[in-house]
Amino acid sequence: MSRSRSAVDPKRVSSELFSLTYGCMVAQLLKDFENPEEVNKQLDTMGYNIGVRLIDDFLAHTPSVTRCTTLEEVAEILCKQGFKMFLGIVPEVRNWSASKDKFSLVISENPLAEYVELPPHCQDTLWYSNIICGVIRGALEMVQMDVKCTFVGDTLRGNDSTEIEIKFVKILEDSLPAGED
Amino acid sequence: MIYSVYIINKAGGRIYDEDFAFNRQAEEVTFQSHPIPLVLTADTGKVLVKFGATGNVKPGHSIIAVDRQAVTGLYTAGDRAILDVINDPASYPLTLTFGRTKASANEKLMLASIFHSLFAIAAKISPIEQSSGIKELHTEKFTLRCFQTITGVKFFVIVDQKQTGCEHLLLRIYELYTDYVLKNPFYPIDMPIRCELFDQNLRKVIEQVERATAYNSATLS
């Protein structure tokens, strides 16, 4: 991740300010709700609200992307273009289920959690970057795909890798735009 | 020339529309004395030219200003019935401005919903699977070009026959929508757009495109 502060594009905020802002937000949520499980839910909701708006931004800036017909296509575009565009990272896609309806995203360098250490009381319950799960869920819902998105491991919690599991639930038939069914 | 821009949400409701070339079609005529060579009616809530012509004013035009003051429906700015003013010899010389009145908000809502349905029908009656909806609609006087995003939002523009670069324009409008509308945290999704920044930037883009088209047609001719 670039740390150069010279020749900064005035429209881009430094990634460290972003990490700081996110960190402050999680810390404040923990103070307000006290229960890490509740904070996980709040982060997911916030992420959902971001995702429903972010998807159009992504689609407007990548006109070459067309509707995905398989989960493999979704995974490919999500990692190689989506994550790249917004977080500057490209997660690895792993652990495909036999029926190809479930896969895992493995994030090697999480820009949100660069300088973070979890306090002992939420070491086993808080998913620090749970906002990402909400964003993916919200974004895919706007393209009529219902998915379940959860963290299954986080290096902040002492696991081997930061891993998000994405499971396909169904296509949302009733909100399909005309011509796409 | 770009006449108007419409945005429809995924449920088919109109969330934005704007007319750009509206004022350029206004015709101002000064009549010296009564009677005037036009037959006017006041059926549909506006004073329409039914028959007769003078200068560039033809049937179908409606009165949008009397003595350069905008009218509301059938009444002048001074709250007199327009037809009374026209039939009163004492009002002359009288300046009337003719043009197309803007469709009311309700009319536009209805038109947008109808277009949404037509779009869906077009996709359904396609003899080949997986067709898109209406992309272009041609008439004698204008062309309508539409673009539907994967999320179901439709953007369409009504332009004249000479306008080029509509695909690019529609994509630009999509970008403006994602920036100034969606990134506004206080804008509720799928509701009518009331974002000042979006209006301003859209106007700028429309002006840019029109200038580019004017330049291109000037250099080609």
Tab-separated table of C-alpha atoms in Angstrom:
chain	number	residue	atom	x	y	z
A	1	MET	CA	0.000	0.000	0.000
A	2	SER	CA	1.466	3.359	-0.942
A	3	ARG	CA	2.595	5.526	1.905
A	4	SER	CA	3.884	8.429	-0.159
A	5	ARG	CA	2.430	11.736	0.906
A	6	SER	CA	3.917	13.757	-1.920
A	7	ALA	CA	1.870	14.583	-5.004
A	8	VAL	CA	-1.367	13.573	-3.322
A	9	ASP	CA	-4.427	13.841	-5.511
A	10	PRO	CA	-6.581	16.311	-3.563
A	11	LYS	CA	-9.670	14.191	-4.159
A	12	ARG	CA	-8.210	11.137	-2.433
A	13	VAL	CA	-8.025	10.874	1.306
A	14	SER	CA	-4.980	9.132	2.777
A	15	SER	CA	-5.606	5.491	3.600
A	16	GLU	CA	-4.417	6.118	7.123
A	17	LEU	CA	-7.113	8.692	7.715
A	18	PHE	CA	-9.581	6.114	6.422
A	19	SER	CA	-8.249	3.421	8.803
A	20	LEU	CA	-8.317	5.907	11.683
A	21	THR	CA	-11.885	6.943	10.892
A	22	TYR	CA	-13.045	3.337	10.710
A	23	GLY	CA	-11.234	2.485	13.917
A	24	CYS	CA	-12.805	5.398	15.779
A	25	MET	CA	-16.188	4.307	14.557
A	26	VAL	CA	-15.762	0.705	15.784
A	27	ALA	CA	-14.414	1.927	19.132
A	28	GLN	CA	-17.372	4.274	19.544
A	29	LEU	CA	-19.830	1.513	18.612
A	30	LEU	CA	-18.266	-0.738	21.248
A	31	LYS	CA	-18.631	2.002	23.820
A	32	ASP	CA	-22.245	2.676	22.836
A	33	PHE	CA	-23.466	-0.911	22.515
A	34	GLU	CA	-20.997	-2.644	24.865
A	35	ASN	CA	-21.914	-6.031	23.394
A	36	PRO	CA	-19.520	-7.112	20.587
A	37	GLU	CA	-22.242	-9.249	18.934
A	38	GLU	CA	-24.440	-6.187	18.657
A	39	VAL	CA	-21.527	-4.235	17.176
A	40	ASN	CA	-21.078	-6.968	14.571
A	41	LYS	CA	-24.733	-6.523	13.575
A	42	GLN	CA	-24.410	-2.732	13.432
A	43	LEU	CA	-21.312	-2.958	11.246
A	44	ASP	CA	-23.143	-5.329	8.920
A	45	THR	CA	-26.091	-2.921	8.653
A	46	MET	CA	-23.816	0.023	7.988
A	47	GLY	CA	-22.005	-2.005	5.375
A	48	TYR	CA	-25.330	-2.923	3.760
A	49	ASN	CA	-26.286	0.740	3.436
A	50	ILE	CA	-22.931	1.483	1.862
A	51	GLY	CA	-23.148	-1.515	-0.479
A	52	VAL	CA	-26.522	-0.591	-1.982
A	53	ARG	CA	-25.071	2.742	-3.077
A	54	LEU	CA	-21.571	1.604	-3.907
A	55	ILE	CA	-22.677	-0.935	-6.511
A	56	ASP	CA	-23.930	1.751	-8.912
A	57	ASP	CA	-20.682	3.664	-8.490
A	58	PHE	CA	-18.767	0.497	-9.370
A	59	LEU	CA	-20.986	-0.236	-12.382
A	60	ALA	CA	-20.794	3.347	-13.649
A	61	HIS	CA	-17.006	3.280	-13.588
A	62	THR	CA	-16.641	-0.181	-15.106
A	63	PRO	CA	-19.041	-0.203	-18.066
A	64	SER	CA	-17.439	-3.413	-19.351
A	65	VAL	CA	-18.999	-5.398	-16.508
A	66	THR	CA	-22.174	-7.229	-17.485
A	67	ARG	CA	-24.617	-9.246	-15.421
A	68	CYS	CA	-22.962	-12.292	-13.833
A	69	THR	CA	-24.548	-15.628	-14.545
A	70	THR	CA	-22.391	-17.782	-12.264
A	71	LEU	CA	-20.981	-17.383	-8.775
A	72	GLU	CA	-17.507	-17.838	-10.247
A	73	GLU	CA	-17.995	-14.715	-12.343
A	74	VAL	CA	-19.199	-12.868	-9.254
A	75	ALA	CA	-16.110	-13.934	-7.307
A	76	GLU	CA	-13.815	-12.899	-10.131
A	77	ILE	CA	-15.321	-9.443	-10.567
A	78	LEU	CA	-15.688	-8.893	-6.823
A	79	CYS	CA	-12.023	-9.571	-6.124
A	80	LYS	CA	-10.234	-8.389	-9.236
A	81	GLN	CA	-12.287	-5.260	-9.838
A	82	GLY	CA	-14.501	-4.418	-6.870
A	83	PHE	CA	-12.038	-4.781	-4.037
A	84	LYS	CA	-9.286	-3.377	-6.225
A	85	MET	CA	-11.254	-0.236	-6.998
A	86	PHE	CA	-12.332	0.596	-3.484
A	87	LEU	CA	-9.774	-0.898	-1.104
A	88	GLY	CA	-6.805	-1.290	-3.393
A	89	ILE	CA	-6.399	-4.969	-2.544
A	90	VAL	CA	-7.123	-8.168	-4.461
A	91	PRO	CA	-8.309	-10.962	-2.143
A	92	GLU	CA	-7.756	-14.582	-3.064
A	93	VAL	CA	-10.685	-16.817	-3.911
A	94	ARG	CA	-10.509	-20.226	-2.249
A	95	ASN	CA	-12.436	-23.153	-0.808
A	96	TRP	CA	-15.104	-23.605	-3.448
A	97	SER	CA	-17.849	-25.938	-2.314
A	98	ALA	CA	-18.651	-28.968	-4.491
A	99	SER	CA	-21.860	-27.431	-5.830
A	100	LYS	CA	-20.081	-24.132	-6.514
A	101	ASP	CA	-22.521	-22.175	-4.388
A	102	LYS	CA	-20.060	-21.164	-1.680
A	103	PHE	CA	-16.554	-19.731	-1.674
A	104	SER	CA	-14.141	-17.916	0.583
A	105	LEU	CA	-12.310	-14.671	0.133
A	106	VAL	CA	-8.936	-14.527	1.810
A	107	ILE	CA	-7.589	-11.051	2.512
A	108	SER	CA	-3.844	-10.944	3.053
A	109	GLU	CA	-3.459	-7.260	3.910
A	110	ASN	CA	-6.528	-5.664	5.424
A	111	PRO	CA	-6.263	-1.862	5.078
A	112	LEU	CA	-8.896	-1.369	7.787
A	113	ALA	CA	-6.985	-3.241	10.453
A	114	GLU	CA	-3.393	-2.291	9.835
A	115	TYR	CA	-2.576	-0.891	13.248
A	116	VAL	CA	-5.277	-2.639	15.258
A	117	GLU	CA	-5.088	-4.930	18.289
A	118	LEU	CA	-8.341	-6.215	19.691
A	119	PRO	CA	-8.941	-5.728	23.441
A	120	PRO	CA	-9.312	-8.985	25.426
A	121	HIS	CA	-13.056	-8.678	26.110
A	122	CYS	CA	-13.959	-8.830	22.417
A	123	GLN	CA	-11.059	-10.989	21.301
A	124	ASP	CA	-13.395	-13.915	20.611
A	125	THR	CA	-16.584	-12.250	19.510
A	126	LEU	CA	-15.934	-9.086	17.523
A	127	TRP	CA	-15.405	-9.237	13.761
A	128	TYR	CA	-13.566	-5.956	13.339
A	129	SER	CA	-14.017	-5.600	9.577
A	130	ASN	CA	-17.587	-6.870	9.491
A	131	ILE	CA	-18.573	-3.796	7.512
A	132	ILE	CA	-17.094	-5.510	4.453
A	133	CYS	CA	-19.618	-8.356	4.772
A	134	GLY	CA	-22.446	-5.844	4.781
A	135	VAL	CA	-21.063	-4.043	1.746
A	136	ILE	CA	-20.860	-7.269	-0.272
A	137	ARG	CA	-24.367	-8.324	0.779
A	138	GLY	CA	-25.864	-4.911	-0.025
A	139	ALA	CA	-24.110	-4.566	-3.349
A	140	LEU	CA	-25.106	-8.022	-4.563
A	141	GLU	CA	-28.682	-7.529	-3.437
A	142	MET	CA	-28.968	-4.552	-5.779
A	143	VAL	CA	-28.044	-6.814	-8.669
A	144	GLN	CA	-30.760	-9.203	-7.560
A	145	MET	CA	-28.511	-11.757	-5.859
A	146	ASP	CA	-29.208	-12.820	-2.289
A	147	VAL	CA	-26.036	-13.973	-0.526
A	148	LYS	CA	-25.009	-14.745	3.017
A	149	CYS	CA	-21.686	-13.169	3.860
A	150	THR	CA	-19.844	-13.897	7.103
A	151	PHE	CA	-16.377	-13.786	8.560
A	152	VAL	CA	-14.905	-17.177	9.381
A	153	GLY	CA	-11.471	-16.051	10.501
A	154	ASP	CA	-9.560	-12.897	11.293
A	155	THR	CA	-5.848	-12.457	11.941
A	156	LEU	CA	-6.849	-9.918	14.595
A	157	ARG	CA	-8.450	-12.775	16.503
A	158	GLY	CA	-5.433	-14.997	16.193
A	159	ASN	CA	-6.709	-17.087	13.283
A	160	ASP	CA	-4.408	-18.043	10.432
A	161	SER	CA	-6.043	-15.814	7.872
A	162	THR	CA	-8.683	-13.136	7.413
A	163	GLU	CA	-11.360	-15.063	5.596
A	164	ILE	CA	-14.894	-14.178	4.508
A	165	GLU	CA	-17.298	-16.900	3.436
A	166	ILE	CA	-19.841	-15.996	0.761
A	167	LYS	CA	-22.757	-18.351	0.215
A	168	PHE	CA	-25.245	-17.952	-2.613
A	169	VAL	CA	-28.833	-18.124	-1.428
A	170	LYS	CA	-31.046	-17.210	-4.363
A	171	ILE	CA	-31.748	-14.850	-7.230
A	172	LEU	CA	-34.303	-12.199	-6.270
A	173	GLU	CA	-36.748	-12.853	-9.104
A	174	ASP	CA	-39.328	-10.198	-8.361
A	175	SER	CA	-36.974	-7.274	-8.680
A	176	LEU	CA	-35.251	-8.375	-11.884
A	177	PRO	CA	-35.255	-5.503	-14.369
A	178	ALA	CA	-37.005	-6.128	-17.670
A	179	GLY	CA	-35.000	-8.029	-20.210
A	180	GLU	CA	-32.833	-9.779	-17.712
A	181	ASP	CA	-34.972	-12.801	-16.888
B	1	MET	CA	-29.957	19.454	-29.165
B	2	ILE	CA	-30.865	17.701	-25.965
B	3	TYR	CA	-34.481	18.278	-25.073
B	4	SER	CA	-34.844	16.458	-21.798
B	5	VAL	CA	-33.418	13.911	-19.406
B	6	TYR	CA	-35.464	11.429	-17.370
B	7	ILE	CA	-34.461	8.968	-14.664
B	8	ILE	CA	-36.752	6.110	-13.642
B	9	ASN	CA	-36.181	3.914	-10.596
B	10	LYS	CA	-36.437	0.166	-10.722
B	11	ALA	CA	-40.107	0.150	-9.763
B	12	GLY	CA	-40.947	2.358	-12.755
B	13	GLY	CA	-41.443	5.600	-10.866
B	14	ARG	CA	-40.002	8.794	-12.258
B	15	ILE	CA	-37.364	10.134	-9.908
B	16	TYR	CA	-35.945	12.881	-12.052
B	17	ASP	CA	-36.762	14.845	-15.154
B	18	GLU	CA	-35.538	18.100	-16.598
B	19	ASP	CA	-36.222	20.020	-19.794
B	20	PHE	CA	-33.277	21.789	-21.327
B	21	ALA	CA	-34.312	23.193	-24.683
B	22	PHE	CA	-37.678	24.356	-23.443
B	23	ASN	CA	-37.240	28.102	-23.653
B	24	ARG	CA	-35.596	28.062	-27.018
B	25	GLN	CA	-38.817	27.187	-28.726
B	26	ALA	CA	-40.766	30.175	-27.488
B	27	GLU	CA	-42.176	32.529	-30.119
B	28	GLU	CA	-43.100	36.073	-29.237
B	29	VAL	CA	-45.659	37.876	-31.383
B	30	THR	CA	-47.041	41.361	-30.904
B	31	PHE	CA	-50.587	41.877	-32.101
B	32	GLN	CA	-51.601	45.428	-32.884
B	33	SER	CA	-55.316	45.080	-32.759
B	34	HIS	CA	-58.224	42.837	-32.048
B	35	PRO	CA	-59.171	40.337	-33.524
B	36	ILE	CA	-56.114	38.110	-33.838
B	37	PRO	CA	-55.844	35.552	-36.645
B	38	LEU	CA	-55.758	32.558	-34.315
B	39	VAL	CA	-58.499	30.335	-32.983
B	40	LEU	CA	-57.784	29.593	-29.344
B	41	THR	CA	-59.250	27.033	-26.996
B	42	ALA	CA	-58.941	26.643	-23.279
B	43	ASP	CA	-59.655	22.931	-22.930
B	44	THR	CA	-56.830	21.270	-21.165
B	45	GLY	CA	-55.995	23.874	-18.577
B	46	LYS	CA	-53.947	25.915	-20.984
B	47	VAL	CA	-54.764	28.244	-23.861
B	48	LEU	CA	-53.979	26.375	-27.084
B	49	VAL	CA	-53.876	27.483	-30.684
B	50	LYS	CA	-56.532	25.320	-32.344
B	51	PHE	CA	-56.470	26.723	-35.845
B	52	GLY	CA	-54.755	29.470	-37.772
B	53	ALA	CA	-51.146	30.535	-37.901
B	54	THR	CA	-49.087	33.669	-37.718
B	55	GLY	CA	-45.346	33.803	-38.203
B	56	ASN	CA	-43.955	30.644	-36.664
B	57	VAL	CA	-46.947	30.098	-34.420
B	58	LYS	CA	-48.998	27.090	-35.451
B	59	PRO	CA	-51.713	24.864	-34.018
B	60	GLY	CA	-50.464	23.040	-30.985
B	61	HIS	CA	-48.616	25.976	-29.506
B	62	SER	CA	-49.915	27.313	-26.250
B	63	ILE	CA	-49.657	30.710	-24.645
B	64	ILE	CA	-46.928	30.796	-22.039
B	65	ALA	CA	-46.703	34.556	-21.455
B	66	VAL	CA	-48.853	37.644	-21.928
B	67	ASP	CA	-46.986	40.948	-22.279
B	68	ARG	CA	-43.847	39.031	-21.322
B	69	GLN	CA	-45.247	37.911	-17.982
B	70	ALA	CA	-45.579	34.176	-17.487
B	71	VAL	CA	-49.089	32.804	-17.195
B	72	THR	CA	-50.423	30.156	-14.871
B	73	GLY	CA	-52.886	27.890	-16.608
B	74	LEU	CA	-55.664	30.017	-18.022
B	75	TYR	CA	-54.852	33.153	-16.077
B	76	THR	CA	-52.329	35.928	-16.580
B	77	ALA	CA	-49.899	37.079	-13.925
B	78	GLY	CA	-52.456	39.707	-12.994
B	79	ASP	CA	-55.131	37.041	-12.443
B	80	ARG	CA	-57.208	37.866	-15.471
B	81	ALA	CA	-58.465	35.115	-17.742
B	82	ILE	CA	-56.207	35.096	-20.813
B	83	LEU	CA	-59.097	34.741	-23.227
B	84	ASP	CA	-60.750	37.789	-21.655
B	85	VAL	CA	-57.599	39.810	-22.206
B	86	ILE	CA	-57.379	38.694	-25.834
B	87	ASN	CA	-61.020	39.457	-26.551
B	88	ASP	CA	-60.803	42.913	-24.966
B	89	PRO	CA	-59.863	45.516	-27.626
B	90	ALA	CA	-58.455	47.729	-24.902
B	91	SER	CA	-55.605	45.325	-24.244
B	92	TYR	CA	-53.984	45.954	-27.601
B	93	PRO	CA	-51.184	46.212	-28.683
B	94	LEU	CA	-50.684	42.880	-26.979
B	95	THR	CA	-47.571	40.706	-26.886
B	96	LEU	CA	-48.191	37.002	-26.641
B	97	THR	CA	-45.491	34.394	-26.200
B	98	PHE	CA	-46.258	30.988	-27.643
B	99	GLY	CA	-44.468	27.799	-26.905
B	100	ARG	CA	-44.908	24.340	-25.594
B	101	THR	CA	-45.950	24.372	-21.989
B	102	LYS	CA	-44.106	21.952	-19.777
B	103	ALA	CA	-46.000	18.798	-18.980
B	104	SER	CA	-47.221	18.821	-15.409
B	105	ALA	CA	-45.514	16.682	-12.797
B	106	ASN	CA	-48.374	14.188	-12.864
B	107	GLU	CA	-48.234	13.873	-16.633
B	108	LYS	CA	-44.535	13.186	-16.455
B	109	LEU	CA	-45.029	10.573	-13.750
B	110	MET	CA	-47.570	8.845	-15.947
B	111	LEU	CA	-45.388	9.033	-19.039
B	112	ALA	CA	-42.466	7.588	-17.141
B	113	SER	CA	-44.534	4.660	-15.849
B	114	ILE	CA	-45.883	4.008	-19.327
B	115	PHE	CA	-42.392	4.016	-20.740
B	116	HIS	CA	-41.278	1.603	-18.023
B	117	SER	CA	-44.074	-0.780	-19.040
B	118	LEU	CA	-43.282	-0.423	-22.747
B	119	PHE	CA	-39.666	-1.163	-21.985
B	120	ALA	CA	-40.645	-4.378	-20.225
B	121	ILE	CA	-43.029	-5.364	-23.026
B	122	ALA	CA	-40.333	-4.797	-25.635
B	123	ALA	CA	-38.059	-7.184	-23.770
B	124	LYS	CA	-40.827	-9.771	-23.468
B	125	ILE	CA	-42.021	-9.840	-27.068
B	126	SER	CA	-38.551	-10.334	-28.397
B	127	PRO	CA	-38.438	-13.466	-30.581
B	128	ILE	CA	-34.947	-14.124	-29.275
B	129	GLU	CA	-34.213	-14.830	-25.612
B	130	GLN	CA	-32.547	-12.352	-23.317
B	131	SER	CA	-33.286	-9.241	-25.277
B	132	SER	CA	-32.751	-5.836	-23.803
B	133	GLY	CA	-35.622	-3.392	-23.542
B	134	ILE	CA	-36.112	-0.298	-25.700
B	135	LYS	CA	-32.790	1.324	-26.493
B	136	GLU	CA	-33.858	3.815	-29.115
B	137	LEU	CA	-37.204	5.212	-30.180
B	138	HIS	CA	-37.383	7.269	-33.371
B	139	THR	CA	-40.060	9.701	-34.417
B	140	GLU	CA	-40.160	12.389	-37.063
B	141	LYS	CA	-39.098	15.134	-34.712
B	142	PHE	CA	-37.022	13.491	-32.000
B	143	THR	CA	-35.182	10.408	-30.823
B	144	LEU	CA	-35.450	8.874	-27.392
B	145	ARG	CA	-32.454	6.903	-26.199
B	146	CYS	CA	-32.549	4.763	-23.108
B	147	PHE	CA	-30.018	2.997	-20.941
B	148	GLN	CA	-30.877	0.555	-18.168
B	149	THR	CA	-28.298	-0.255	-15.501
B	150	ILE	CA	-27.835	-3.723	-14.051
B	151	THR	CA	-29.457	-2.413	-10.880
B	152	GLY	CA	-32.636	-1.578	-12.805
B	153	VAL	CA	-32.412	2.218	-12.936
B	154	LYS	CA	-33.291	3.648	-16.354
B	155	PHE	CA	-31.800	6.790	-17.806
B	156	PHE	CA	-33.260	8.206	-20.963
B	157	VAL	CA	-32.733	11.344	-22.996
B	158	ILE	CA	-34.895	12.932	-25.638
B	159	VAL	CA	-32.732	14.468	-28.331
B	160	ASP	CA	-33.122	15.733	-31.868
B	161	GLN	CA	-32.013	13.777	-34.942
B	162	LYS	CA	-28.669	15.558	-35.153
B	163	GLN	CA	-27.487	14.723	-31.657
B	164	THR	CA	-24.610	12.250	-31.471
B	165	GLY	CA	-22.738	10.722	-28.562
B	166	CYS	CA	-25.867	9.764	-26.615
B	167	GLU	CA	-24.345	6.530	-25.290
B	168	HIS	CA	-21.528	8.523	-23.770
B	169	LEU	CA	-23.969	11.126	-22.451
B	170	LEU	CA	-26.096	8.493	-20.750
B	171	LEU	CA	-23.028	6.989	-19.114
B	172	ARG	CA	-21.974	10.442	-17.901
B	173	ILE	CA	-25.411	10.989	-16.401
B	174	TYR	CA	-25.121	7.593	-14.664
B	175	GLU	CA	-21.794	8.694	-13.198
B	176	LEU	CA	-23.299	11.967	-11.984
B	177	TYR	CA	-26.147	9.991	-10.422
B	178	THR	CA	-23.746	7.723	-8.536
B	179	ASP	CA	-21.706	10.700	-7.381
B	180	TYR	CA	-24.130	13.454	-6.459
B	181	VAL	CA	-27.230	11.444	-5.682
B	182	LEU	CA	-26.156	8.080	-4.273
B	183	LYS	CA	-23.192	9.418	-2.361
B	184	ASN	CA	-25.429	11.949	-0.643
B	185	PRO	CA	-26.189	10.127	2.623
B	186	PHE	CA	-29.428	12.069	3.085
B	187	TYR	CA	-30.898	10.969	-0.213
B	188	PRO	CA	-33.311	8.030	0.269
B	189	ILE	CA	-32.901	5.498	-2.536
B	190	ASP	CA	-35.637	5.279	-5.199
B	191	MET	CA	-37.199	8.579	-4.126
B	192	PRO	CA	-37.475	11.704	-6.327
B	193	ILE	CA	-34.111	13.365	-6.665
B	194	ARG	CA	-33.824	16.765	-5.057
B	195	CYS	CA	-30.098	17.304	-5.093
B	196	GLU	CA	-28.915	20.757	-6.067
B	197	LEU	CA	-25.403	19.513	-6.895
B	198	PHE	CA	-26.788	16.917	-9.279
B	199	ASP	CA	-28.857	19.570	-11.109
B	200	GLN	CA	-25.895	21.919	-11.454
B	201	ASN	CA	-23.492	19.291	-12.698
B	202	LEU	CA	-26.031	17.793	-15.070
B	203	ARG	CA	-26.571	21.203	-16.623
B	204	LYS	CA	-22.831	21.573	-17.084
B	205	VAL	CA	-22.555	18.196	-18.796
B	206	ILE	CA	-25.503	18.944	-21.090
B	207	GLU	CA	-23.955	22.260	-22.073
B	208	GLN	CA	-20.629	20.576	-22.757
B	209	VAL	CA	-22.189	17.937	-24.962
B	210	GLU	CA	-24.221	20.515	-26.876
B	211	ARG	CA	-21.157	22.656	-27.467
B	212	ALA	CA	-19.231	19.621	-28.691
B	213	THR	CA	-22.049	18.675	-31.064
B	214	ALA	CA	-22.306	22.238	-32.352
B	215	TYR	CA	-18.551	22.322	-32.928
B	216	ASN	CA	-18.582	18.975	-34.722
B	217	SER	CA	-21.408	19.932	-37.032
B	218	ALA	CA	-19.749	23.286	-37.726
B	219	THR	CA	-16.455	21.675	-38.691
B	220	LEU	CA	-18.117	19.008	-40.805
B	221	SER	CA	-20.279	21.397	-42.798
